[in-house]
CSV table of C-alpha atoms in Angstrom, one decimal:
chain,number,residue,atom,x,y,z
A,122,MET,CA,0.0,0.0,0.0
A,123,MET,CA,1.4,3.4,-0.9
A,124,GLY,CA,1.0,6.3,1.4
A,125,GLU,CA,0.2,6.3,5.1
A,126,THR,CA,-2.4,4.3,7.0
A,127,TRP,CA,-4.4,7.2,8.6
A,128,LEU,CA,-7.1,7.0,11.2
A,129,TRP,CA,-9.6,9.8,11.4
A,130,ASP,CA,-9.6,12.3,14.2
A,131,MET,CA,-12.7,12.9,16.3
A,132,ARG,CA,-13.7,15.9,14.2
A,133,GLN,CA,-14.5,13.6,11.2
A,134,VAL,CA,-16.2,11.1,13.5
A,135,LYS,CA,-18.3,13.9,15.0
A,136,VAL,CA,-19.6,14.8,11.6
A,137,VAL,CA,-20.4,11.2,10.8
A,138,CYS,CA,-22.4,10.8,14.0
A,139,ARG,CA,-24.2,14.1,13.4
A,140,GLU,CA,-25.1,13.1,9.8
A,141,LEU,CA,-26.5,9.8,11.0
A,142,ASN,CA,-28.3,11.5,13.9
A,143,CYS,CA,-26.5,9.2,16.3
A,144,GLY,CA,-25.4,11.5,19.0
A,145,ASN,CA,-21.7,12.2,20.0
A,146,PRO,CA,-18.6,10.3,18.9
A,147,VAL,CA,-17.3,7.8,21.3
A,148,SER,CA,-14.4,6.0,19.5
A,149,GLU,CA,-12.8,5.4,16.2
A,150,SER,CA,-10.5,2.6,15.1
A,151,ARG,CA,-9.0,0.9,12.0
A,152,GLY,CA,-10.2,-2.7,11.5
A,153,PRO,CA,-10.3,-5.5,9.0
A,154,LEU,CA,-13.1,-6.1,6.5
A,155,ILE,CA,-16.5,-6.7,8.1
A,156,GLU,CA,-19.0,-9.3,6.9
A,157,ASP,CA,-20.9,-7.1,4.4
A,158,GLY,CA,-17.7,-6.5,2.4
A,159,ARG,CA,-17.6,-2.7,2.9
A,160,GLY,CA,-14.2,-1.0,3.4
A,161,VAL,CA,-11.8,1.3,1.8
A,162,ARG,CA,-8.1,1.1,1.1
A,163,LEU,CA,-6.4,4.0,-0.7
A,164,PHE,CA,-3.6,3.6,-3.3
A,165,GLY,CA,-1.8,6.0,-5.6
A,166,GLY,CA,-1.7,8.9,-3.1
A,167,VAL,CA,-2.9,9.9,0.3
A,168,THR,CA,-6.5,10.9,0.5
A,169,MET,CA,-7.5,12.6,3.8
A,170,LEU,CA,-10.7,14.3,4.9
A,171,ARG,CA,-10.2,17.5,6.8
A,172,CYS,CA,-13.2,18.5,8.9
A,173,SER,CA,-13.7,21.3,11.4
A,174,GLY,CA,-16.3,19.2,13.2
A,175,ASP,CA,-19.1,21.7,12.6
A,176,GLU,CA,-20.2,20.3,9.2
A,177,SER,CA,-23.6,18.6,8.9
A,178,SER,CA,-22.4,16.1,6.4
A,179,ILE,CA,-19.1,14.4,5.7
A,180,ARG,CA,-19.4,15.6,2.1
A,181,GLN,CA,-18.9,19.1,3.3
A,182,CYS,CA,-15.4,18.3,4.6
A,183,GLY,CA,-12.3,19.2,2.6
A,184,ILE,CA,-10.3,16.6,0.8
A,185,ARG,CA,-6.5,16.5,0.7
A,186,GLY,CA,-4.4,14.1,-1.5
A,187,GLY,CA,-4.9,12.2,-4.7
A,188,PRO,CA,-7.6,9.8,-5.8
A,189,GLY,CA,-7.8,6.3,-4.5
A,190,PHE,CA,-9.8,3.1,-5.2
A,191,CYS,CA,-11.6,0.6,-3.1
A,192,ASP,CA,-9.6,-2.5,-2.1
A,193,GLY,CA,-11.9,-3.8,0.7
A,194,GLU,CA,-9.3,-4.8,3.3
A,195,TYR,CA,-9.5,-2.2,6.0
A,196,TYR,CA,-12.3,0.2,7.1
A,197,HIS,CA,-12.9,3.0,9.6
A,198,HIS,CA,-14.9,1.8,12.6
A,199,VAL,CA,-16.9,4.6,14.2
A,200,THR,CA,-18.9,4.3,17.5
A,201,CYS,CA,-21.5,7.0,18.3
A,202,SER,CA,-23.4,7.4,21.5
A,203,GLU,CA,-26.7,7.0,19.6
A,204,SER,CA,-29.3,8.1,22.2
A,205,VAL,CA,-27.5,10.8,24.2
A,206,ARG,CA,-25.3,13.7,23.3
A,207,LEU,CA,-23.5,16.7,24.7
A,208,VAL,CA,-24.1,20.0,22.8
A,209,ASP,CA,-22.3,23.3,22.7
A,210,GLY,CA,-19.4,22.2,24.9
A,211,ALA,CA,-15.7,23.0,24.4
A,212,GLY,CA,-14.8,19.4,23.5
A,213,LEU,CA,-16.0,15.8,23.4
A,214,CYS,CA,-16.5,15.7,27.2
A,215,SER,CA,-18.7,18.7,27.9
A,216,GLY,CA,-21.9,20.3,26.8
A,217,ARG,CA,-25.7,20.4,27.4
A,218,VAL,CA,-27.2,17.0,28.0
A,219,GLU,CA,-29.7,16.0,25.3
A,220,VAL,CA,-31.6,12.7,24.9
A,221,LYS,CA,-33.1,11.3,21.7
A,222,SER,CA,-36.9,11.1,21.9
A,223,ASN,CA,-38.9,10.0,18.9
A,224,GLN,CA,-36.0,10.8,16.5
A,225,SER,CA,-35.6,14.3,17.9
A,226,TRP,CA,-33.4,15.6,20.7
A,227,ALA,CA,-34.7,16.9,24.0
A,228,SER,CA,-32.8,18.7,26.7
A,229,VAL,CA,-32.8,17.4,30.3
A,230,CYS,CA,-34.0,19.4,33.3
A,231,GLU,CA,-31.5,19.9,36.1
A,232,ALA,CA,-33.9,18.5,38.7
A,233,ASP,CA,-34.2,15.2,36.8
A,234,PHE,CA,-30.4,14.6,36.6
A,235,ASP,CA,-28.0,14.0,39.4
A,236,ARG,CA,-24.3,13.0,39.8
A,237,GLN,CA,-24.9,9.3,39.4
A,238,ASP,CA,-26.7,10.0,36.1
A,239,ALA,CA,-23.7,12.2,35.1
A,240,GLU,CA,-21.3,9.3,35.9
A,241,VAL,CA,-23.1,7.1,33.4
A,242,VAL,CA,-23.0,9.8,30.7
A,243,CYS,CA,-19.3,10.5,31.2
A,244,GLY,CA,-18.5,6.8,31.0
A,245,GLU,CA,-20.6,6.4,27.9
A,246,PHE,CA,-18.5,9.0,26.1
A,247,GLY,CA,-15.2,7.5,27.3
A,248,CYS,CA,-14.5,10.5,29.5
A,249,GLY,CA,-13.4,10.8,33.1
A,250,ALA,CA,-15.5,11.5,36.2
A,251,PRO,CA,-18.0,14.4,36.3
A,252,ALA,CA,-16.3,17.7,37.1
A,253,ALA,CA,-19.3,20.1,36.9
A,254,LEU,CA,-23.0,19.7,36.8
A,255,GLN,CA,-25.2,22.8,36.6
A,256,GLY,CA,-28.4,24.0,35.0
A,257,GLY,CA,-27.8,26.5,32.1
A,258,LEU,CA,-24.1,25.8,32.0
A,259,TYR,CA,-24.2,25.4,28.2
A,260,GLY,CA,-27.3,27.4,27.3
A,261,GLU,CA,-30.8,26.3,26.7
A,262,GLY,CA,-32.0,23.8,24.1
A,263,GLU,CA,-34.3,24.9,21.3
A,264,GLY,CA,-36.5,21.8,21.2
A,265,GLN,CA,-38.5,20.0,23.7
A,266,THR,CA,-37.6,19.0,27.3
A,267,TRP,CA,-37.2,15.3,28.4
A,268,ASP,CA,-40.3,14.4,30.5
A,269,LYS,CA,-38.7,11.7,32.6
A,270,GLU,CA,-36.5,11.7,35.7
A,271,PHE,CA,-33.4,9.5,35.5
A,272,GLN,CA,-32.6,7.1,38.4
A,273,CYS,CA,-29.2,5.7,37.6
A,274,LYS,CA,-27.2,3.7,40.0
A,275,GLY,CA,-23.9,4.9,38.5
A,276,ASN,CA,-22.7,1.5,37.2
A,277,GLU,CA,-24.8,1.3,34.0
A,278,SER,CA,-23.1,1.3,30.6
A,279,LEU,CA,-25.6,3.5,28.8
A,280,LEU,CA,-27.9,6.3,30.1
A,281,LEU,CA,-31.0,4.6,28.6
A,282,ASP,CA,-30.1,1.5,30.6
A,283,CYS,CA,-31.0,3.5,33.8
A,284,ASP,CA,-34.5,3.4,35.4
A,285,THR,CA,-36.7,6.4,34.8
A,286,SER,CA,-39.8,7.7,36.5
A,287,ASP,CA,-42.4,10.3,35.6
A,288,ARG,CA,-41.4,13.8,36.6
A,289,GLU,CA,-43.3,15.2,39.5
A,290,ASN,CA,-43.4,18.7,38.0
A,291,ASN,CA,-44.1,18.9,34.3
A,292,THR,CA,-42.4,22.2,33.8
A,293,CYS,CA,-38.7,23.0,33.5
A,294,LEU,CA,-37.9,26.7,34.1
A,295,PRO,CA,-35.6,28.6,31.8
A,296,GLY,CA,-32.0,28.3,32.7
A,297,ASN,CA,-32.4,24.7,34.1
A,298,ALA,CA,-31.3,22.7,31.1
A,299,VAL,CA,-28.6,20.6,32.6
A,300,GLY,CA,-25.0,21.2,31.4
A,301,LEU,CA,-22.3,18.6,32.2
A,302,THR,CA,-18.5,18.8,32.2
A,303,CYS,CA,-16.6,15.5,32.5
A,304,SER,CA,-12.9,15.3,33.1
A,305,GLU,CA,-10.7,14.2,30.2
A,306,PRO,CA,-10.2,10.5,29.7
A,307,ASP,CA,-7.4,8.8,31.6
A,308,ASP,CA,-5.9,7.3,28.5
A,309,VAL,CA,-2.6,9.4,28.3
A,310,ARG,CA,0.4,9.3,30.6
A,311,LEU,CA,4.0,10.5,30.9
A,312,VAL,CA,6.5,7.9,32.0
A,313,GLY,CA,10.1,7.9,33.2
A,314,GLY,CA,10.3,11.6,34.2
A,315,GLY,CA,9.8,11.3,37.9
A,316,SER,CA,6.5,13.1,37.8
A,317,ARG,CA,3.1,12.6,36.3
A,318,CYS,CA,3.8,15.9,34.4
A,319,ALA,CA,7.1,14.8,32.7
A,320,GLY,CA,8.2,11.9,30.6
A,321,GLY,CA,7.7,9.9,27.5
A,322,VAL,CA,4.2,10.1,26.0
A,323,GLU,CA,2.1,6.9,26.0
A,324,TRP,CA,-1.5,6.4,24.9
A,325,TYR,CA,-3.8,3.6,26.0
A,326,ASP,CA,-5.0,2.1,22.7
A,327,GLN,CA,-6.9,-1.2,22.0
A,328,GLY,CA,-6.0,-2.7,25.5
A,329,GLU,CA,-2.4,-1.7,25.8
A,330,TRP,CA,-0.2,1.4,26.4
A,331,ARG,CA,1.6,2.4,23.2
A,332,THR,CA,4.4,4.9,22.7
A,333,VAL,CA,3.3,8.2,20.9
A,334,GLY,CA,5.5,9.7,18.2
A,335,ALA,CA,5.4,12.8,16.1
A,336,ASP,CA,7.4,14.6,13.5
A,337,ASP,CA,9.7,17.3,14.6
A,338,TRP,CA,7.5,20.1,13.3
A,339,ASP,CA,4.4,18.7,15.1
A,340,GLN,CA,5.9,17.7,18.5
A,341,ARG,CA,5.2,21.1,20.1
A,342,ASP,CA,1.5,21.0,19.3
A,343,VAL,CA,1.2,17.4,20.5
A,344,ALA,CA,2.9,18.4,23.8
A,345,VAL,CA,0.5,21.3,24.3
A,346,VAL,CA,-2.5,18.9,24.1
A,347,VAL,CA,-0.8,16.4,26.4
A,348,CYS,CA,-0.1,18.9,29.1
A,349,ARG,CA,-3.7,20.3,28.8
A,350,GLN,CA,-5.3,16.9,29.0
A,351,LEU,CA,-3.3,15.9,32.1
A,352,GLY,CA,-4.0,19.2,33.8
A,353,CYS,CA,-0.3,19.8,34.1
A,354,GLY,CA,-0.2,23.5,33.0
A,355,SER,CA,1.7,24.7,29.9
A,356,THR,CA,4.5,23.1,27.9
A,357,VAL,CA,8.0,23.9,29.1
A,358,SER,CA,10.1,21.8,26.7
A,359,VAL,CA,9.9,18.9,24.3
A,360,LEU,CA,12.8,16.5,24.1
A,361,PRO,CA,13.6,13.6,21.9
A,362,GLY,CA,12.2,10.3,23.2
A,363,ASN,CA,14.0,7.1,23.7
A,364,THR,CA,12.5,5.4,20.7
A,365,THR,CA,11.8,5.9,17.1
A,366,ARG,CA,8.9,3.5,17.0
A,367,GLY,CA,5.9,5.5,18.3
A,368,PHE,CA,2.6,5.5,16.4
A,369,GLY,CA,2.2,8.9,14.8
A,370,VAL,CA,-0.1,11.6,16.2
A,371,TYR,CA,-0.8,15.0,14.6
A,372,CYS,CA,-2.5,17.9,16.5
A,373,ASP,CA,-3.0,21.6,15.8
A,374,GLY,CA,-2.7,22.5,19.5
A,375,SER,CA,-6.3,23.4,20.1
A,376,GLU,CA,-7.6,20.0,21.0
A,377,SER,CA,-8.8,19.2,24.6
A,378,SER,CA,-7.4,15.6,24.5
A,379,LEU,CA,-5.1,13.5,22.4
A,380,ARG,CA,-7.9,11.4,21.0
A,381,GLU,CA,-9.2,14.5,19.1
A,382,CYS,CA,-6.0,14.5,17.1
A,383,ARG,CA,-5.3,12.6,13.9
A,384,ARG,CA,-3.2,9.5,14.2
A,385,THR,CA,-1.5,7.0,12.0
A,386,TYR,CA,0.0,3.6,12.8
A,387,ASP,CA,3.1,4.5,10.7
A,388,LEU,CA,6.0,4.9,13.1
A,389,ARG,CA,7.3,8.3,14.2
A,390,PRO,CA,10.0,9.4,16.7
A,391,GLY,CA,8.9,9.3,20.3
A,392,LEU,CA,8.9,12.5,22.4
A,393,THR,CA,9.5,13.5,26.0
A,394,VAL,CA,7.2,16.3,27.3
A,395,ILE,CA,8.0,18.5,30.3
A,396,CYS,CA,5.0,20.5,31.6
A,397,SER,CA,5.0,23.5,33.9
A,398,ASP,CA,3.3,21.8,36.9
A,399,LEU,CA,6.1,19.4,37.3
A,400,LEU,CA,6.4,19.6,41.1
A,401,VAL,CA,3.7,18.3,43.4
A,402,GLN,CA,2.2,20.7,45.8
A,403,PRO,CA,4.2,20.8,49.1
A,404,ASP,CA,2.7,20.5,52.5
A,405,ILE,CA,2.8,23.0,55.4
A,406,TYR,CA,2.1,22.4,59.0
A,407,LEU,CA,2.6,23.9,62.5
A,408,THR,CA,4.0,22.2,65.6
A,409,ASP,CA,5.1,23.3,69.0
A,410,PRO,CA,6.9,21.4,71.8
A,411,MET,CA,4.9,23.0,74.7
A,412,GLY,CA,1.3,22.5,73.8
A,413,GLY,CA,0.7,26.1,73.0
A,414,VAL,CA,-1.1,25.6,69.7
A,415,PHE,CA,-4.8,24.7,69.4
A,416,ARG,CA,-7.4,24.6,66.7
A,417,GLY,CA,-9.6,27.7,66.5
A,418,HIS,CA,-12.6,28.6,64.4
A,419,GLN,CA,-10.4,30.1,61.6
A,420,GLY,CA,-7.4,27.8,61.8
A,421,PRO,CA,-4.6,27.2,64.2
A,422,GLU,CA,-4.1,29.6,67.1
A,423,MET,CA,-0.9,30.1,69.1
A,424,PHE,CA,-0.4,31.3,72.7
A,425,ARG,CA,1.7,34.4,73.0
A,426,GLY,CA,5.2,33.6,74.3
A,427,TYR,CA,5.4,30.0,73.2
A,428,ASN,CA,8.0,28.8,70.6
A,429,PHE,CA,6.7,27.1,67.5
A,430,THR,CA,7.9,25.5,64.2
A,431,ILE,CA,6.5,25.7,60.7
A,432,THR,CA,7.6,22.7,58.6
A,433,CYS,CA,7.5,22.5,54.8
A,434,SER,CA,7.7,19.1,53.1
A,435,THR,CA,7.2,17.5,49.7
A,436,GLN,CA,7.1,14.1,48.1
A,437,PRO,CA,10.4,12.6,47.0
A,438,GLN,CA,10.4,13.4,43.3
A,439,TYR,CA,13.8,14.9,42.7
A,440,PRO,CA,16.9,15.4,45.0
A,441,GLY,CA,17.9,18.8,46.4
A,442,GLY,CA,15.9,22.0,46.0
A,443,SER,CA,15.0,24.5,48.7
A,444,PHE,CA,12.0,25.8,50.6
A,445,LEU,CA,11.0,29.5,50.8
A,446,LEU,CA,8.7,30.4,53.7
A,447,THR,CA,6.6,33.5,52.8
A,448,PHE,CA,4.6,35.6,55.3
A,449,THR,CA,1.9,37.9,54.1
A,450,GLY,CA,2.1,40.0,57.3
A,451,SER,CA,5.3,41.6,56.0
A,452,ASN,CA,7.9,41.3,53.3
A,453,ARG,CA,9.8,38.9,55.5
A,454,THR,CA,10.9,35.6,53.9
A,455,GLN,CA,13.1,32.7,55.0
A,456,THR,CA,14.9,30.1,52.8
A,457,GLN,CA,16.3,26.8,53.8
A,458,PRO,CA,17.7,23.9,51.7
A,459,ALA,CA,15.5,20.8,51.5
A,460,VAL,CA,16.9,18.0,53.7
A,461,ASN,CA,15.2,14.7,53.2
A,462,HIS,CA,12.6,16.7,51.2
A,463,SER,CA,11.6,18.9,54.1
A,464,ALA,CA,12.7,22.0,56.1
A,465,ALA,CA,11.8,23.3,59.6
A,466,PHE,CA,11.5,27.1,60.4
A,467,LEU,CA,11.8,27.7,64.2
A,468,PHE,CA,10.2,30.7,65.9
A,469,PRO,CA,11.5,31.2,69.5
A,470,ALA,CA,8.6,33.1,71.0
A,471,ALA,CA,5.3,33.9,69.5
A,472,ASP,CA,4.1,37.6,69.5
A,473,ASP,CA,1.6,39.7,67.6
A,474,SER,CA,4.1,40.2,64.7
A,475,HIS,CA,3.9,36.5,63.9
A,476,GLN,CA,0.1,36.7,63.2
A,477,GLY,CA,-0.7,36.3,59.5
A,478,THR,CA,-0.7,33.9,56.6
A,479,TYR,CA,2.2,31.6,55.7
A,480,SER,CA,3.0,29.5,52.7
A,481,CYS,CA,5.8,27.2,51.6
A,482,VAL,CA,7.3,27.5,48.1
A,483,TYR,CA,9.4,24.5,46.9
A,484,GLU,CA,11.9,25.4,44.2
A,485,ASN,CA,14.1,23.0,42.2
A,486,TYR,CA,16.2,23.1,39.1
A,487,VAL,CA,15.5,20.0,36.9
A,488,PHE,CA,15.5,19.3,33.2
A,489,SER,CA,17.6,22.5,32.7
A,490,HIS,CA,14.7,24.7,34.0
A,491,ASN,CA,13.6,26.3,37.3
A,492,PHE,CA,10.4,24.9,38.7
A,493,SER,CA,8.4,25.9,41.8
A,494,SER,CA,5.2,24.8,43.6
A,495,GLU,CA,3.4,26.6,46.4
A,496,SER,CA,1.6,25.0,49.3
A,497,GLU,CA,-1.9,25.8,50.6
A,498,LEU,CA,-2.0,28.9,52.9
A,499,LEU,CA,-1.6,28.5,56.7
A,500,SER,CA,-3.4,31.3,58.7
A,501,LEU,CA,-2.0,31.7,62.2
A,502,THR,CA,-3.6,33.7,65.0
A,503,ILE,CA,-1.7,34.8,68.1
A,504,THR,CA,-3.7,34.9,71.3
A,505,ALA,CA,-3.1,35.5,75.0
A,506,SER,CA,-2.3,32.5,77.1
A,507,PRO,CA,-4.8,31.7,80.0
A,508,LEU,CA,-1.8,31.4,82.3
A,509,PRO,CA,1.6,33.1,82.0
A,510,ALA,CA,4.1,30.9,80.2
A,511,PHE,CA,6.6,30.8,83.0
A,512,ILE,CA,4.0,29.4,85.5
A,513,ILE,CA,3.1,26.7,83.1
A,514,ARG,CA,6.8,25.9,82.6
A,515,HIS,CA,7.3,25.7,86.3
A,516,VAL,CA,4.3,23.3,86.7
A,517,VAL,CA,5.7,21.1,83.9
A,518,VAL,CA,9.1,21.0,85.7
A,519,LEU,CA,7.5,20.0,89.0
A,520,LEU,CA,5.4,17.4,87.4
A,521,ILE,CA,8.5,15.8,85.8
A,522,LEU,CA,10.3,15.9,89.1
A,523,LEU,CA,7.3,14.3,90.9
A,524,THR,CA,7.1,11.6,88.3
A,525,ALA,CA,10.8,10.8,88.7
A,526,ILE,CA,10.6,10.5,92.5
A,527,THR,CA,7.5,8.4,92.3
A,528,THR,CA,9.1,6.1,89.8
A,529,SER,CA,12.2,5.7,91.9
A,530,TYR,CA,10.1,4.8,95.0
A,531,LEU,CA,8.0,2.3,93.2
A,532,TYR,CA,10.6,0.4,91.3
A,533,TYR,CA,13.4,0.3,93.8
A,534,LYS,CA,13.2,-1.2,97.4
A,535,PRO,CA,16.5,0.0,99.0
A,536,THR,CA,17.7,-0.7,102.5
A,537,ARG,CA,17.3,1.9,105.3
A,538,ARG,CA,20.8,3.2,104.6
A,539,GLN,CA,20.0,3.4,100.9
A,540,LYS,CA,16.7,5.1,101.7
A,541,ARG,CA,18.6,7.8,103.7
A,542,VAL,CA,20.9,8.2,100.8
A,543,ASN,CA,18.0,8.3,98.3
A,544,ARG,CA,16.1,10.8,100.5
A,545,VAL,CA,19.2,13.1,100.4
A,546,SER,CA,19.4,12.5,96.6
A,547,SER,CA,15.7,13.3,96.2
A,548,MET,CA,16.2,16.5,98.3
A,549,ASP,CA,19.1,17.4,96.0
A,550,LEU,CA,17.0,16.9,93.0
A,551,TYR,CA,14.2,19.0,94.4
A,552,VAL,CA,16.6,21.8,95.4
A,553,ASN,CA,18.2,21.7,91.9
A,554,ALA,CA,14.8,21.8,90.3
A,555,MET,CA,13.7,24.8,92.4
A,556,GLU,CA,16.9,26.6,91.4
A,557,MET,CA,16.1,25.9,87.8
A,558,VAL,CA,12.6,27.4,88.3
A,559,SER,CA,14.1,30.4,90.0
A,560,LEU,CA,16.6,31.1,87.3
A,561,SER,CA,13.9,30.7,84.6
A,562,SER,CA,11.7,33.2,86.4
A,563,ARG,CA,14.5,35.7,86.7
A,564,ALA,CA,15.4,35.3,83.0
A,565,GLU,CA,11.8,36.1,82.0
A,566,ALA,CA,11.3,38.9,84.6
A,567,GLY,CA,14.0,41.1,83.0
A,568,PRO,CA,16.7,43.2,84.6
A,569,GLY,CA,14.4,45.8,86.2
A,570,GLU,CA,12.2,43.3,88.0
A,571,GLU,CA,15.2,41.3,89.1
A,572,ARG,CA,16.8,44.4,90.8
A,573,ALA,CA,13.4,45.2,92.5
A,574,ALA,CA,13.3,41.7,93.8
A,575,GLN,CA,16.8,41.9,95.2
A,576,GLY,CA,15.9,45.2,96.9
A,577,THR,CA,13.0,43.7,98.6
A,578,GLU,CA,15.2,40.9,99.9
C-alpha cells in the first residue's frame, strides 16, 4: 500500500455521528473487513478528509491528497453514543445533555439529573469523572424537554439502561437545562520523568499502552495537548524520546485531549514532554513542643510567648531543592535547603508580629529549567495564654520531678541506709529543680524586675 495508514480524528467522527443522527462520537478505530464487504483502502496517493467538526455532512469536509480506489481490506470503525449527546461544549466531554426522543433531541432538566446519572453519561462517552453539573451551564435547548427523571445507580453502561420515573413537575424553568463537564479521559500518561507531568508520552489504545510519536514540526502541538489533558499546565520543553517506534499523532494544539488529534500507525520518533506543573504541591504544618497551639474557628491559634515551628515538606520526586517560607504580614521571607525533602523554620517566642498567613514554596532546578510549587495557605492567630508561660513551665518541671521521684520509689526497694541516701538525693534533685525554676523566672522577669526583687530581699 502506498502512502500512510491514517485514522480519522474525532472531528471527522463527530460529523459522521451528526449526519447519521446518532449523538456524539465515542471512539474510532481501524479494523479488518466486516461481513458485508464494505471497506476502503487507498492507493496512488494519500486521501484525507479535513473536517472542522461543525459540518452537517461528511461531504462538506475538505479533501487532501490524490484519488484512491476501493480494495476492501480495511475500514474505519466509528462508534457513536446513539441516544444521548453533549451539545455546545468545548470538547467531546462537555456540553448540554440531550436525549433522543422519537428521533428528535430533548434537553434534560437539572432537577431530573444527578451525579450518578452524570457518571453514566461521562462513562458512555469514554470521558473521566464528572467535574461540573449545573443548569444553564451550556445554554438552553431549542427543542422539547425530556419528560422523565433518570434514576441511575452509576454502574450502567448507557444512560438509557437506567431506570426512569415520571417527573413530579411537568415544567422545567428557563436556565435549568442541565450542562455537564466531564474530566478528560485517563488514556494518556507521561512515564520515566519522575513526575506525572514529565516523561515519554504513552496512549492507551486497544487494550495496551503504546508509545506516541510525532514529526519534529508537530511535536510542540502534541505536547501542548498532552499537558492540557493531564492538567499539568503549559508546555515547558519537548525533548527527543528514547524510541523511534511510536505511532504517529498529529495535533493543531487546540484539542482538549489527544484522542481528538489525527493519528497513524506508521512509526514516528517518540517524544518526551515537560509540563510547567512538574512539582507536586508541598505540605505546610505547624508544631510546638509545649502544647501552646490549638485549633480555632479560623485555623490554628498560638499562645503568646510560646515557641513554634513551621515545617515544609514535599514528596520525594527529585533530589535537592529549597523551601521558601513566605509571610503575608510583611515582606519577611526565609529560605532553607530541602533536607530529606523537608525544612523546619523555628520561631523562638510567638508575639503579635507573627500573626498572619504563611505558605511554603518549593523550588528546584531540573530538566535544565527552574520549577516551583506553592503549598496551601496557613493562617496563624496569636492569642493571650490563659496562664503566664513561666507558670506553666514551672508546673511542667515540678510534674516531671514528681514523676521521677515516684518512679524511683515504686521500682526500687532499698535498705534503710540506701533510703537515707536516696532521700538526700531526692532533696538534692528537688533543690536543683527549684533553682532551675528560680533562674527561669529571673530570666523572664528582666533586669528591672530582678533588681526590684533583690531590693525587697
